[in-house]
Coordinates of N, CA and C in Angstrom, one line a residue:
X804 N -3.5 12.1 -21.6 CA -4.4 12.9 -20.9 C -3.7 13.6 -19.7
X805 N -4.0 14.8 -19.4 CA -3.4 15.6 -18.4 C -3.8 15.1 -17.0
X806 N -4.8 14.2 -16.9 CA -5.3 13.7 -15.7 C -4.8 12.3 -15.4
X807 N -3.8 11.9 -16.2 CA -3.1 10.6 -16.0 C -1.6 10.9 -15.7
X808 N -1.1 10.2 -14.6 CA 0.3 10.4 -14.3 C 1.2 10.0 -15.5
X809 N 2.1 10.8 -15.9 CA 2.9 10.5 -17.1 C 4.0 9.5 -16.8
X810 N 4.4 8.7 -17.7 CA 5.5 7.8 -17.7 C 6.4 8.2 -18.8
X811 N 7.4 9.1 -18.5 CA 8.2 9.8 -19.5 C 9.3 8.9 -20.1
X812 N 9.9 8.0 -19.3 CA 11.1 7.3 -19.8 C 10.6 6.0 -20.4
X813 N 11.3 5.5 -21.4 CA 11.0 4.2 -22.0 C 11.4 3.1 -20.9
X814 N 10.8 1.9 -21.1 CA 11.0 0.8 -20.1 C 12.5 0.5 -19.9
X815 N 13.3 0.5 -20.9 CA 14.7 0.1 -20.7 C 15.5 1.1 -19.9
X816 N 15.0 2.4 -19.8 CA 15.7 3.4 -19.0 C 15.0 3.6 -17.6
X817 N 13.9 3.0 -17.4 CA 13.1 3.2 -16.2 C 13.7 2.3 -15.0
X818 N 13.8 2.9 -13.8 CA 14.3 2.2 -12.7 C 13.3 2.2 -11.6
X819 N 12.2 1.4 -11.8 CA 11.2 1.3 -10.8 C 11.7 0.5 -9.6
X820 N 11.5 1.0 -8.4 CA 11.9 0.3 -7.1 C 10.6 0.2 -6.2
X821 N 10.6 -1.0 -5.5 CA 9.5 -1.2 -4.5 C 10.1 -1.7 -3.2
X822 N 9.5 -1.3 -2.1 CA 10.0 -1.7 -0.8 C 9.0 -2.6 -0.2
X823 N 9.4 -3.8 0.3 CA 8.6 -4.7 1.0 C 9.1 -5.1 2.4
X824 N 8.4 -4.8 3.4 CA 8.8 -5.1 4.8 C 7.8 -6.1 5.4
X825 N 8.3 -7.2 5.8 CA 7.4 -8.2 6.4 C 7.9 -8.8 7.7
X826 N 7.2 -8.6 8.7 CA 7.6 -9.2 10.0 C 6.8 -10.5 10.2
X827 N 7.6 -11.6 10.5 CA 7.0 -12.9 10.7 C 7.3 -13.4 12.1
X828 N 8.5 -13.3 12.5 CA 8.9 -13.7 13.9 C 9.0 -12.6 14.8
X829 N 8.4 -12.8 16.0 CA 8.3 -11.8 17.1 C 8.8 -12.3 18.4
X830 N 9.4 -11.5 19.2 CA 9.9 -11.9 20.5 C 8.8 -12.3 21.5
X831 N 7.7 -11.5 21.4 CA 6.6 -11.7 22.4 C 5.2 -12.0 21.8
X832 N 5.1 -11.8 20.5 CA 3.8 -12.1 19.8 C 3.9 -13.3 19.0
X833 N 2.8 -13.8 18.5 CA 2.7 -15.1 17.8 C 3.3 -14.9 16.4
X834 N 3.8 -16.1 15.9 CA 4.4 -16.1 14.6 C 3.3 -15.9 13.5
X835 N 3.6 -15.2 12.5 CA 2.7 -15.0 11.4 C 2.8 -16.1 10.3
X836 N 2.4 -17.3 10.7 CA 2.5 -18.4 9.7 C 1.7 -18.0 8.4
X837 N 2.3 -18.4 7.3 CA 1.7 -18.1 6.0 C 2.2 -16.8 5.4
X838 N 2.9 -15.9 6.2 CA 3.3 -14.6 5.7 C 4.4 -14.7 4.6
X839 N 5.2 -15.8 4.7 CA 6.2 -16.0 3.6 C 5.6 -16.2 2.3
X840 N 4.4 -16.8 2.2 CA 3.7 -17.0 1.0 C 3.3 -15.6 0.4
X841 N 2.9 -14.7 1.3 CA 2.5 -13.3 0.9 C 3.8 -12.6 0.3
X842 N 4.9 -12.8 1.0 CA 6.1 -12.1 0.5 C 6.5 -12.6 -0.9
X843 N 6.4 -13.9 -1.1 CA 6.7 -14.5 -2.4 C 5.7 -14.0 -3.5
X844 N 4.5 -14.0 -3.1 CA 3.4 -13.6 -4.1 C 3.6 -12.2 -4.5
X845 N 3.8 -11.3 -3.5 CA 3.9 -9.9 -3.8 C 5.2 -9.6 -4.5
X846 N 6.2 -10.3 -4.2 CA 7.5 -10.0 -4.9 C 7.4 -10.4 -6.4
X847 N 6.7 -11.5 -6.7 CA 6.5 -11.9 -8.1 C 5.6 -10.9 -8.8
X848 N 4.6 -10.5 -8.1 CA 3.7 -9.5 -8.7 C 4.4 -8.2 -9.1
X849 N 5.1 -7.7 -8.1 CA 5.8 -6.4 -8.3 C 6.9 -6.5 -9.4
X850 N 7.6 -7.6 -9.4 CA 8.6 -7.8 -10.4 C 8.0 -7.9 -11.8
X851 N 6.8 -8.5 -11.9 CA 6.1 -8.6 -13.1 C 5.6 -7.2 -13.6
X852 N 5.4 -6.3 -12.7 CA 5.0 -4.9 -13.0 C 6.2 -4.0 -13.3
X853 N 7.4 -4.6 -13.2 CA 8.6 -3.8 -13.6 C 9.4 -3.2 -12.5
X854 N 9.1 -3.7 -11.2 CA 9.8 -3.1 -10.1 C 10.9 -4.0 -9.6
X855 N 12.0 -3.4 -9.2 CA 13.0 -4.2 -8.4 C 12.6 -4.1 -6.9
X856 N 12.4 -5.2 -6.3 CA 11.8 -5.3 -5.0 C 12.9 -5.4 -3.9
X857 N 12.9 -4.5 -3.0 CA 13.9 -4.5 -1.9 C 13.1 -5.1 -0.7
X858 N 13.5 -6.3 -0.3 CA 12.7 -7.1 0.7 C 13.5 -7.1 2.0
X859 N 12.7 -6.8 3.1 CA 13.3 -6.8 4.5 C 12.3 -7.6 5.4
X860 N 12.9 -8.4 6.3 CA 12.1 -9.2 7.2 C 12.5 -8.9 8.6
X861 N 11.5 -9.1 9.5 CA 11.7 -9.1 11.0 C 12.5 -7.9 11.5
X862 N 11.9 -6.8 11.5 CA 12.5 -5.5 11.9 C 11.7 -4.9 13.1
X863 N 12.5 -4.2 13.9 CA 11.8 -3.4 15.0 C 11.2 -2.2 14.3
X864 N 10.5 -1.4 15.0 CA 9.9 -0.2 14.5 C 11.0 0.8 14.1
X865 N 12.0 0.9 14.9 CA 13.1 1.8 14.6 C 13.9 1.3 13.3
X866 N 14.1 0.0 13.2 CA 14.7 -0.5 12.0 C 13.9 -0.3 10.8
X867 N 12.6 -0.4 10.9 CA 11.7 -0.2 9.8 C 11.8 1.3 9.3
X868 N 11.9 2.2 10.3 CA 12.0 3.6 9.9 C 13.3 3.9 9.2
X869 N 14.4 3.2 9.7 CA 15.7 3.4 9.0 C 15.7 2.8 7.6
X870 N 15.1 1.7 7.4 CA 15.0 1.1 6.1 C 14.3 2.0 5.1
X871 N 13.2 2.6 5.6 CA 12.4 3.5 4.8 C 13.2 4.7 4.4
X872 N 14.0 5.2 5.4 CA 14.8 6.4 5.1 C 15.8 6.2 4.0
X873 N 16.5 5.0 4.1 CA 17.5 4.6 3.1 C 16.8 4.4 1.8
X874 N 15.7 3.8 1.8 CA 15.0 3.5 0.5 C 14.6 4.8 -0.2
X875 N 14.1 5.8 0.6 CA 13.7 7.1 0.1 C 14.8 7.8 -0.5
X876 N 16.0 7.5 -0.1 CA 17.2 8.2 -0.7 C 17.8 7.5 -1.9
X877 N 17.2 6.4 -2.3 CA 17.7 5.6 -3.5 C 17.7 6.5 -4.7
X878 N 18.9 6.5 -5.4 CA 19.0 7.4 -6.6 C 18.1 6.9 -7.7
X879 N 17.7 5.6 -7.7 CA 16.9 5.1 -8.8 C 15.5 5.8 -8.9
X880 N 15.1 6.4 -7.8 CA 13.8 7.1 -7.9 C 13.8 8.3 -8.8
X881 N 15.0 8.8 -9.1 CA 15.1 9.9 -10.0 C 14.7 9.5 -11.5
X882 N 14.9 8.3 -11.8 CA 14.6 7.8 -13.2 C 13.5 6.8 -13.1
X883 N 12.6 6.9 -12.1 CA 11.5 6.0 -11.9 C 10.2 6.9 -12.1
X884 N 9.1 6.3 -12.3 CA 7.8 7.0 -12.4 C 6.9 6.8 -11.2
X885 N 7.3 5.9 -10.3 CA 6.4 5.5 -9.2 C 7.2 4.6 -8.2
X886 N 6.5 4.3 -7.1 CA 7.0 3.3 -6.2 C 5.9 2.6 -5.5
X887 N 6.1 1.3 -5.0 CA 5.2 0.6 -4.1 C 5.9 0.4 -2.8
X888 N 5.1 0.6 -1.7 CA 5.6 0.5 -0.3 C 4.7 -0.5 0.3
X889 N 5.2 -1.7 0.6 CA 4.3 -2.8 1.1 C 4.8 -3.2 2.5
X890 N 3.8 -3.2 3.5 CA 4.1 -3.5 4.9 C 3.2 -4.6 5.3
X891 N 3.8 -5.6 6.0 CA 3.1 -6.8 6.5 C 3.6 -7.1 7.9
X892 N 2.6 -7.1 8.9 CA 3.0 -7.3 10.2 C 1.8 -7.5 11.1
X893 N 2.0 -7.9 12.4 CA 0.9 -7.7 13.3 C 0.7 -6.2 13.4
X894 N -0.5 -5.8 13.8 CA -0.8 -4.4 13.9 C -1.8 -4.0 15.0
X895 N -1.8 -2.8 15.3 CA -2.8 -2.2 16.3 C -3.4 -1.0 15.6
X896 N -4.3 -0.3 16.3 CA -5.0 0.9 15.7 C -3.9 2.0 15.4
X897 N -2.9 2.1 16.2 CA -1.9 3.1 16.0 C -0.9 2.9 15.0
X898 N -0.7 1.6 14.6 CA 0.4 1.3 13.6 C 0.8 -0.1 13.5
X899 N 2.0 -0.3 13.0 CA 2.5 -1.7 12.8 C 3.4 -2.1 13.9
X900 N 3.4 -3.4 14.3 CA 4.2 -3.9 15.4 C 5.6 -4.3 14.9
X901 N 6.6 -3.8 15.6 CA 7.9 -4.3 15.4 C 8.2 -5.6 16.1
X902 N 9.3 -6.2 15.9 CA 9.6 -7.5 16.4 C 9.7 -7.6 17.9
X903 N 9.9 -6.5 18.5 CA 10.0 -6.5 20.0 C 8.7 -6.0 20.7
X904 N 7.6 -5.8 19.9 CA 6.4 -5.3 20.4 C 5.8 -6.3 21.4
X905 N 5.2 -5.7 22.5 CA 4.5 -6.5 23.5 C 3.0 -6.2 23.5
X906 N 2.6 -5.3 22.6 CA 1.2 -4.9 22.5 C 1.0 -3.5 21.9
X907 N 0.0 -2.8 22.3 CA -0.4 -1.6 21.6 C 0.5 -0.4 21.9
X908 N 1.4 -0.5 22.9 CA 2.2 0.7 23.2 C 3.7 0.5 23.1
X909 N 4.2 -0.7 22.7 CA 5.6 -0.9 22.7 C 6.0 -1.3 21.3
X910 N 7.1 -0.7 20.8 CA 7.7 -1.0 19.5 C 6.7 -1.0 18.4
X911 N 6.0 0.2 18.3 CA 4.9 0.4 17.2 C 5.4 1.4 16.2
X912 N 5.4 1.1 15.0 CA 5.7 2.1 13.9 C 4.4 2.8 13.6
X913 N 4.4 4.1 13.9 CA 3.2 4.9 13.5 C 3.1 5.0 12.0
X914 N 1.9 4.9 11.5 CA 1.6 5.0 10.1 C 2.0 6.4 9.5
X915 N 2.0 7.4 10.4 CA 2.4 8.7 10.0 C 3.9 8.7 9.5
X916 N 4.7 7.8 10.0 CA 6.1 7.7 9.7 C 6.3 7.4 8.2
X917 N 5.4 6.5 7.7 CA 5.5 6.2 6.3 C 5.4 7.4 5.4
X918 N 4.3 8.2 5.7 CA 4.0 9.3 4.8 C 5.1 10.4 5.0
X919 N 5.6 10.5 6.2 CA 6.7 11.5 6.5 C 7.9 11.2 5.7
X920 N 8.3 9.9 5.7 CA 9.6 9.5 5.0 C 9.5 9.7 3.5
X921 N 8.3 9.7 3.0 CA 8.2 9.7 1.5 C 7.4 10.9 1.0
X922 N 7.2 11.9 1.9 CA 6.5 13.1 1.4 C 7.4 14.0 0.6
X923 N 6.9 15.1 0.1 CA 7.6 15.9 -0.9 C 8.7 16.7 -0.3
X924 N 8.8 16.7 1.0 CA 9.9 17.4 1.7 C 11.1 16.5 1.8
X925 N 10.8 15.2 2.2 CA 11.9 14.3 2.5 C 12.3 13.3 1.4
X926 N 11.5 13.3 0.3 CA 11.8 12.4 -0.8 C 11.4 13.1 -2.1
X927 N 12.3 14.1 -2.5 CA 11.9 14.9 -3.6 C 12.1 14.2 -4.9
X928 N 12.9 13.1 -4.9 CA 13.0 12.3 -6.2 C 11.7 11.7 -6.6
X929 N 10.8 11.6 -5.7 CA 9.4 11.0 -6.0 C 8.4 12.1 -6.1
X930 N 8.8 13.4 -6.1 CA 7.9 14.5 -6.2 C 7.0 14.3 -7.4
X931 N 5.7 14.4 -7.3 CA 4.8 14.3 -8.4 C 4.6 12.9 -9.0
X932 N 5.2 11.9 -8.3 CA 5.1 10.5 -8.8 C 4.2 9.7 -7.8
X933 N 3.5 8.7 -8.3 CA 2.6 7.9 -7.5 C 3.4 7.1 -6.5
X934 N 2.9 7.0 -5.3 CA 3.5 6.2 -4.2 C 2.4 5.3 -3.6
X935 N 2.4 4.1 -4.0 CA 1.3 3.2 -3.7 C 1.7 2.4 -2.4
X936 N 0.8 2.6 -1.4 CA 1.1 2.0 -0.1 C 0.1 0.8 0.2
X937 N 0.7 -0.4 0.5 CA -0.2 -1.5 0.7 C 0.2 -2.0 2.2
X938 N -0.9 -2.1 3.0 CA -0.6 -2.4 4.4 C -1.5 -3.6 4.8
X939 N -0.8 -4.8 5.1 CA -1.5 -6.0 5.6 C -1.2 -6.1 7.1
X940 N -2.2 -5.8 7.9 CA -2.1 -5.9 9.3 C -3.5 -5.8 10.0
X941 N -3.6 -6.3 11.2 CA -4.8 -6.0 11.9 C -4.7 -4.6 12.4
X942 N -5.9 -4.0 12.7 CA -5.9 -2.6 13.1 C -6.8 -2.5 14.4
X943 N -6.9 -3.6 15.1 CA -7.7 -3.7 16.3 C -8.1 -5.1 16.5
X944 N -9.0 -5.4 17.5 CA -9.4 -6.7 17.8 C -10.8 -7.1 17.4
X945 N -11.5 -6.1 16.8 CA -12.9 -6.4 16.5 C -13.1 -7.1 15.1
X946 N -14.2 -7.9 15.0 CA -14.5 -8.4 13.7 C -15.2 -7.3 12.9
X947 N -15.1 -7.5 11.6 CA -15.6 -6.4 10.7 C -17.1 -6.6 10.3
X948 N -17.8 -7.6 10.9 CA -19.1 -7.8 10.5 C -20.1 -7.4 11.5
X949 N -21.4 -7.2 11.1 CA -22.5 -6.9 12.0 C -23.7 -7.6 11.5
X950 N -24.6 -8.0 12.4 CA -25.9 -8.7 12.0 C -26.9 -7.6 11.8
X951 N -27.6 -7.5 10.7 CA -28.6 -6.5 10.4 C -29.9 -7.2 9.9
X952 N -31.0 -6.6 10.2 CA -32.3 -7.1 9.7 C -32.7 -6.3 8.5
X953 N -32.9 -7.0 7.4 CA -33.3 -6.4 6.1 C -34.8 -6.7 5.9
X954 N -35.6 -5.6 5.9 CA -37.0 -5.8 5.8 C -37.3 -6.1 4.3
X955 N -38.5 -6.6 4.1 CA -38.9 -7.0 2.7 C -39.0 -5.8 1.9
X956 N -39.3 -4.6 2.5 CA -39.5 -3.4 1.7 C -38.1 -2.8 1.4
X957 N -37.1 -3.2 2.1 CA -35.8 -2.6 1.8 C -35.2 -3.0 0.5
X958 N -34.3 -2.2 0.0 CA -33.6 -2.5 -1.2 C -32.5 -3.5 -0.9
X959 N -32.5 -4.7 -1.3 CA -31.5 -5.7 -0.9 C -30.2 -5.6 -1.7
X960 N -30.2 -4.8 -2.7 CA -29.0 -4.7 -3.6 C -27.9 -3.9 -2.8
X961 N -26.7 -4.3 -3.1 CA -25.5 -3.7 -2.5 C -25.0 -2.5 -3.3
X962 N -24.9 -1.3 -2.8 CA -24.4 -0.2 -3.5 C -23.0 -0.3 -3.9
X963 N -22.6 0.1 -5.0 CA -21.2 0.0 -5.4 C -20.5 1.1 -4.7
X964 N -19.5 0.7 -4.4 CA -18.6 1.6 -3.7 C -18.1 2.8 -4.7
X965 N -7.9 17.1 -9.7 CA -7.5 18.4 -10.2 C -6.4 18.2 -11.2
X966 N -6.8 18.0 -11.9 CA -5.9 17.9 -13.1 C -4.4 17.9 -12.8
X967 N -3.9 19.0 -12.4 CA -2.5 19.1 -12.0 C -2.3 19.8 -10.7
X968 N -1.1 19.7 -10.1 CA -0.9 20.4 -8.9 C -1.0 21.9 -9.1
X969 N -1.8 22.6 -8.3 CA -2.0 24.1 -8.6 C -0.6 24.8 -8.6
X970 N -0.5 25.8 -9.4 CA 0.7 26.6 -9.5 C 1.1 27.2 -8.2
X971 N 2.3 27.0 -7.8 CA 2.8 27.6 -6.5 C 3.4 28.9 -6.7
X972 N 3.8 29.5 -5.6 CA 4.4 30.8 -5.6 C 5.9 30.6 -5.9
X973 N 6.4 31.3 -6.8 CA 7.9 31.2 -7.2 C 8.7 32.4 -6.7
X974 N 9.8 32.1 -6.1 CA 10.7 33.1 -5.7 C 12.1 32.5 -5.6
X975 N 13.0 33.0 -6.4 CA 14.4 32.5 -6.4 C 14.4 31.0 -6.6
X976 N 13.7 30.5 -7.6 CA 13.7 29.1 -8.0 C 13.1 28.2 -6.9
X977 N 12.4 28.7 -6.0 CA 11.7 27.9 -5.0 C 10.2 27.9 -5.3
X978 N 9.7 26.6 -5.4 CA 8.3 26.5 -5.8 C 7.5 25.8 -4.6
X979 N 6.4 26.3 -4.3 CA 5.6 25.8 -3.2 C 4.7 24.7 -3.7
X980 N 4.8 23.5 -3.1 CA 4.0 22.3 -3.5 C 3.4 21.8 -2.2
X981 N 2.5 20.8 -2.4 CA 1.9 20.1 -1.3 C 2.9 19.4 -0.5
X982 N 2.8 19.4 0.8 CA 3.8 18.6 1.6 C 3.6 17.1 1.4
X983 N 2.3 16.7 1.3 CA 2.1 15.3 1.1 C 1.1 15.1 -0.1
X984 N 1.5 14.5 -1.1 CA 0.6 14.3 -2.3 C 1.0 13.0 -3.0
X985 N 0.1 12.5 -3.9 CA 0.4 11.4 -4.8 C 0.5 10.1 -4.1
X986 N -0.1 9.9 -2.9 CA -0.2 8.7 -2.3 C -1.5 8.0 -2.6
X987 N -1.5 6.6 -2.7 CA -2.7 5.8 -2.8 C -2.5 4.7 -1.8
X988 N -3.3 4.6 -0.8 CA -3.1 3.6 0.3 C -4.3 2.7 0.4
X989 N -4.0 1.4 0.5 CA -5.0 0.4 0.7 C -4.6 -0.5 1.9
X990 N -5.5 -0.4 3.0 CA -5.3 -1.2 4.2 C -6.0 -2.5 4.0
X991 N -5.6 -3.5 4.7 CA -6.2 -4.8 4.5 C -7.6 -4.9 5.3
X992 N -7.9 -3.9 6.2 CA -9.1 -3.9 6.9 C -9.5 -2.5 7.3
X993 N -10.7 -2.3 7.8 CA -11.1 -1.0 8.3 C -10.5 -0.8 9.7
X994 N -10.6 0.4 10.2 CA -10.0 0.7 11.5 C -10.7 -0.1 12.6
X995 N -9.8 -0.5 13.6 CA -10.3 -1.3 14.8 C -10.7 -2.7 14.5
X996 N -10.4 -3.2 13.3 CA -10.9 -4.6 13.0 C -9.6 -5.5 12.6
X997 N -9.9 -6.8 12.6 CA -8.8 -7.7 12.4 C -8.7 -8.0 10.9
X998 N -7.5 -8.5 10.5 CA -7.3 -9.1 9.1 C -7.1 -10.6 9.2
X999 N -7.6 -11.3 8.2 CA -7.5 -12.8 8.3 C -6.4 -13.3 7.5
X1000 N -5.7 -14.3 8.0 CA -4.6 -14.9 7.4 C -4.6 -16.5 7.6
X1001 N -4.4 -17.2 6.5 CA -4.3 -18.7 6.6 C -2.9 -19.1 6.8
X1002 N -2.6 -20.0 7.7 CA -1.2 -20.4 8.0 C -0.5 -21.1 6.9
X1003 N -1.2 -21.5 5.9 CA -0.6 -22.2 4.7 C -0.6 -21.4 3.5
X1004 N -1.8 -20.8 3.2 CA -2.0 -20.0 1.9 C -1.7 -18.5 2.0
X1005 N -1.6 -18.0 3.3 CA -1.3 -16.6 3.4 C -2.5 -15.8 3.7
X1006 N -2.3 -14.5 3.6 CA -3.3 -13.5 3.9 C -4.4 -13.4 2.9
X1007 N -5.6 -13.4 3.3 CA -6.8 -13.3 2.3 C -6.6 -12.0 1.5
X1008 N -6.3 -10.9 2.1 CA -6.1 -9.6 1.5 C -5.1 -9.7 0.4
X1009 N -3.9 -10.2 0.7 CA -2.8 -10.3 -0.3 C -3.2 -11.2 -1.5
X1010 N -3.9 -12.3 -1.2 CA -4.4 -13.2 -2.2 C -5.3 -12.4 -3.2
X1011 N -6.3 -11.7 -2.7 CA -7.2 -11.0 -3.5 C -6.5 -9.9 -4.3
X1012 N -5.6 -9.2 -3.6 CA -4.9 -8.1 -4.3 C -4.1 -8.6 -5.5
X1013 N -3.3 -9.7 -5.3 CA -2.5 -10.2 -6.4 C -3.4 -10.7 -7.5
X1014 N -4.5 -11.3 -7.2 CA -5.5 -11.8 -8.3 C -6.0 -10.6 -9.1
X1015 N -6.4 -9.5 -8.4 CA -7.0 -8.4 -9.1 C -6.0 -7.7 -10.0
X1016 N -4.8 -7.5 -9.4 CA -3.7 -6.8 -10.2 C -3.3 -7.7 -11.4
X1017 N -3.2 -9.0 -11.2 CA -2.8 -9.8 -12.4 C -3.9 -9.8 -13.5
X1018 N -5.1 -9.7 -13.1 CA -6.2 -9.8 -14.1 C -6.5 -8.5 -14.7
X1019 N -6.2 -7.3 -14.0 CA -6.8 -6.1 -14.5 C -5.7 -4.9 -14.6
X1020 N -4.5 -5.1 -14.1 CA -3.5 -4.0 -14.2 C -3.2 -3.6 -15.6
X1021 N -3.5 -4.4 -16.6 CA -3.2 -4.1 -17.9 C -4.1 -2.9 -18.4
X1022 N -5.2 -2.7 -17.8 CA -6.1 -1.7 -18.4 C -6.9 -0.9 -17.3
X1023 N -6.6 -1.1 -16.0 CA -7.3 -0.4 -15.0 C -6.3 0.5 -14.2
X1024 N -6.7 1.6 -13.7 CA -5.9 2.5 -12.9 C -5.8 1.8 -11.5
X1025 N -4.8 2.2 -10.7 CA -4.5 1.7 -9.4 C -5.7 1.9 -8.5
X1026 N -6.3 3.1 -8.6 CA -7.5 3.4 -7.8 C -8.6 2.4 -8.1
X1027 N -8.8 2.1 -9.4 CA -9.9 1.1 -9.8 C -9.5 -0.3 -9.3
X1028 N -8.2 -0.6 -9.4 CA -7.8 -1.9 -8.9 C -8.1 -2.0 -7.4
X1029 N -7.9 -1.0 -6.6 CA -8.2 -1.0 -5.2 C -9.7 -1.3 -5.0
X1030 N -10.5 -0.6 -5.8 CA -12.0 -0.8 -5.7 C -12.3 -2.3 -6.0
X1031 N -11.7 -2.9 -7.0 CA -11.9 -4.2 -7.3 C -11.5 -5.2 -6.2
X1032 N -10.4 -4.9 -5.5 CA -10.0 -5.7 -4.3 C -11.1 -5.6 -3.3
X1033 N -11.6 -4.4 -3.0 CA -12.6 -4.2 -2.0 C -13.9 -4.9 -2.4
X1034 N -14.3 -4.9 -3.7 CA -15.5 -5.5 -4.1 C -15.4 -7.1 -4.0
X1035 N -14.2 -7.6 -4.1 CA -14.0 -9.0 -4.0 C -14.2 -9.6 -2.6
X1036 N -14.3 -8.7 -1.6 CA -14.6 -9.1 -0.3 C -16.1 -9.0 0.0
X1037 N -16.9 -8.8 -1.0 CA -18.4 -8.6 -0.8 C -19.1 -9.7 -0.1
X1038 N -18.6 -10.9 -0.3 CA -19.2 -12.1 0.4 C -18.4 -12.6 1.6
X1039 N -17.5 -11.8 2.1 CA -16.8 -12.1 3.3 C -16.9 -10.9 4.3
X1040 N -18.0 -10.8 5.0 CA -18.3 -9.6 5.8 C -17.4 -9.4 7.0
X1041 N -16.5 -10.4 7.3 CA -15.7 -10.2 8.5 C -14.5 -9.3 8.2
X1042 N -14.2 -9.0 6.9 CA -13.1 -8.1 6.6 C -13.4 -7.3 5.4
X1043 N -13.0 -6.0 5.4 CA -13.2 -5.2 4.2 C -12.0 -4.2 4.1
X1044 N -11.2 -4.4 3.0 CA -10.1 -3.4 2.8 C -10.6 -2.0 2.7
X1045 N -9.7 -1.1 3.1 CA -10.1 0.3 3.2 C -9.1 1.2 2.5
X1046 N -9.6 2.1 1.6 CA -8.7 3.1 1.0 C -8.7 4.3 2.0
X1047 N -7.5 4.7 2.4 CA -7.4 5.8 3.3 C -6.1 6.7 2.9
X1048 N -6.2 7.9 3.3 CA -5.0 8.9 3.1 C -4.5 8.8 1.7
X1049 N -5.5 8.8 0.8 CA -5.2 8.8 -0.6 C -5.2 10.2 -1.2
X1050 N -4.1 10.6 -1.7 CA -3.9 12.0 -2.2 C -3.5 12.0 -3.7
X1051 N -3.9 11.1 -4.4 CA -3.6 11.0 -5.9 C -4.3 12.2 -6.6
X1052 N -3.5 12.9 -7.3 CA -4.1 14.1 -8.1 C -4.5 13.7 -9.5
X1053 N -4.0 12.5 -9.9 CA -4.3 12.0 -11.3 C -4.6 10.5 -11.2
X1054 N -5.0 9.9 -12.3 CA -5.1 8.4 -12.3 C -3.7 7.8 -12.6
X1055 N -3.4 6.7 -12.0 CA -2.2 6.0 -12.2 C -2.4 4.7 -12.9
X1056 N -1.9 4.6 -14.1 CA -2.0 3.3 -14.9 C -0.6 2.8 -14.9
X1057 N -0.4 1.5 -14.5 CA 0.9 0.8 -14.6 C 1.3 0.6 -16.1
X1058 N 0.3 0.5 -16.9 CA 0.6 0.2 -18.4 C -0.2 1.2 -19.2
X1059 N 0.1 2.5 -19.2 CA -0.7 3.5 -19.9 C -0.6 3.3 -21.4
X1060 N -1.7 3.5 -22.1 CA -1.7 3.3 -23.5 C -1.9 1.9 -24.0
X1061 N -2.0 1.0 -23.0 CA -2.1 -0.4 -23.5 C -3.4 -0.6 -24.3

């Protein structure tokens, strides 16, 4: 189908790469106990999906930006069909905390930096290819729940939650394309709210994500997998993963034709 991202190369010629950055130890903030479990689980999941995982731990915001820039330049992306970009750290509304962060204004990696490093201007090897962004972090200090009064008359049921890039102008072999496209992003929580992590078993969001991908990646698109992750939080009102800044033009299946 023209509305599904193509995977043109056979598996033996494909060079899928994934980037995973996880901050556990901080100079001024609390240690993220259980985060190593998240790293292990996500690494195994991505390797099972055919990606070579480039793992980095305990970086400042500047170092995270440098790692992303080097990863965006990897020649393997030319013979890949997609990438995963996974970030785990303490966080604030504005972005992700580096290891030297003291709070909301010091050593913060703006989320805009992620999309800038991998947009169609700075990472042309991934032009037209899915870029799946997974972010495990708090986004503020509020809890995600609210107490409401449901009247007897109210409906108590819970509601369920372009084919190709338009032709550009051509002139001397230059084609105009979207600056930022083909991203699918899933945050662990909604803006201004916290994400929950167990010091032994790891982050609730990463646990649910791994479970849904393992059970359904064989026949569901990434967008549908994201919805399944969100649905799995239906009975945990303190946290709800959020799809944001998603610019997928087609459906992305990790195993098309299965």
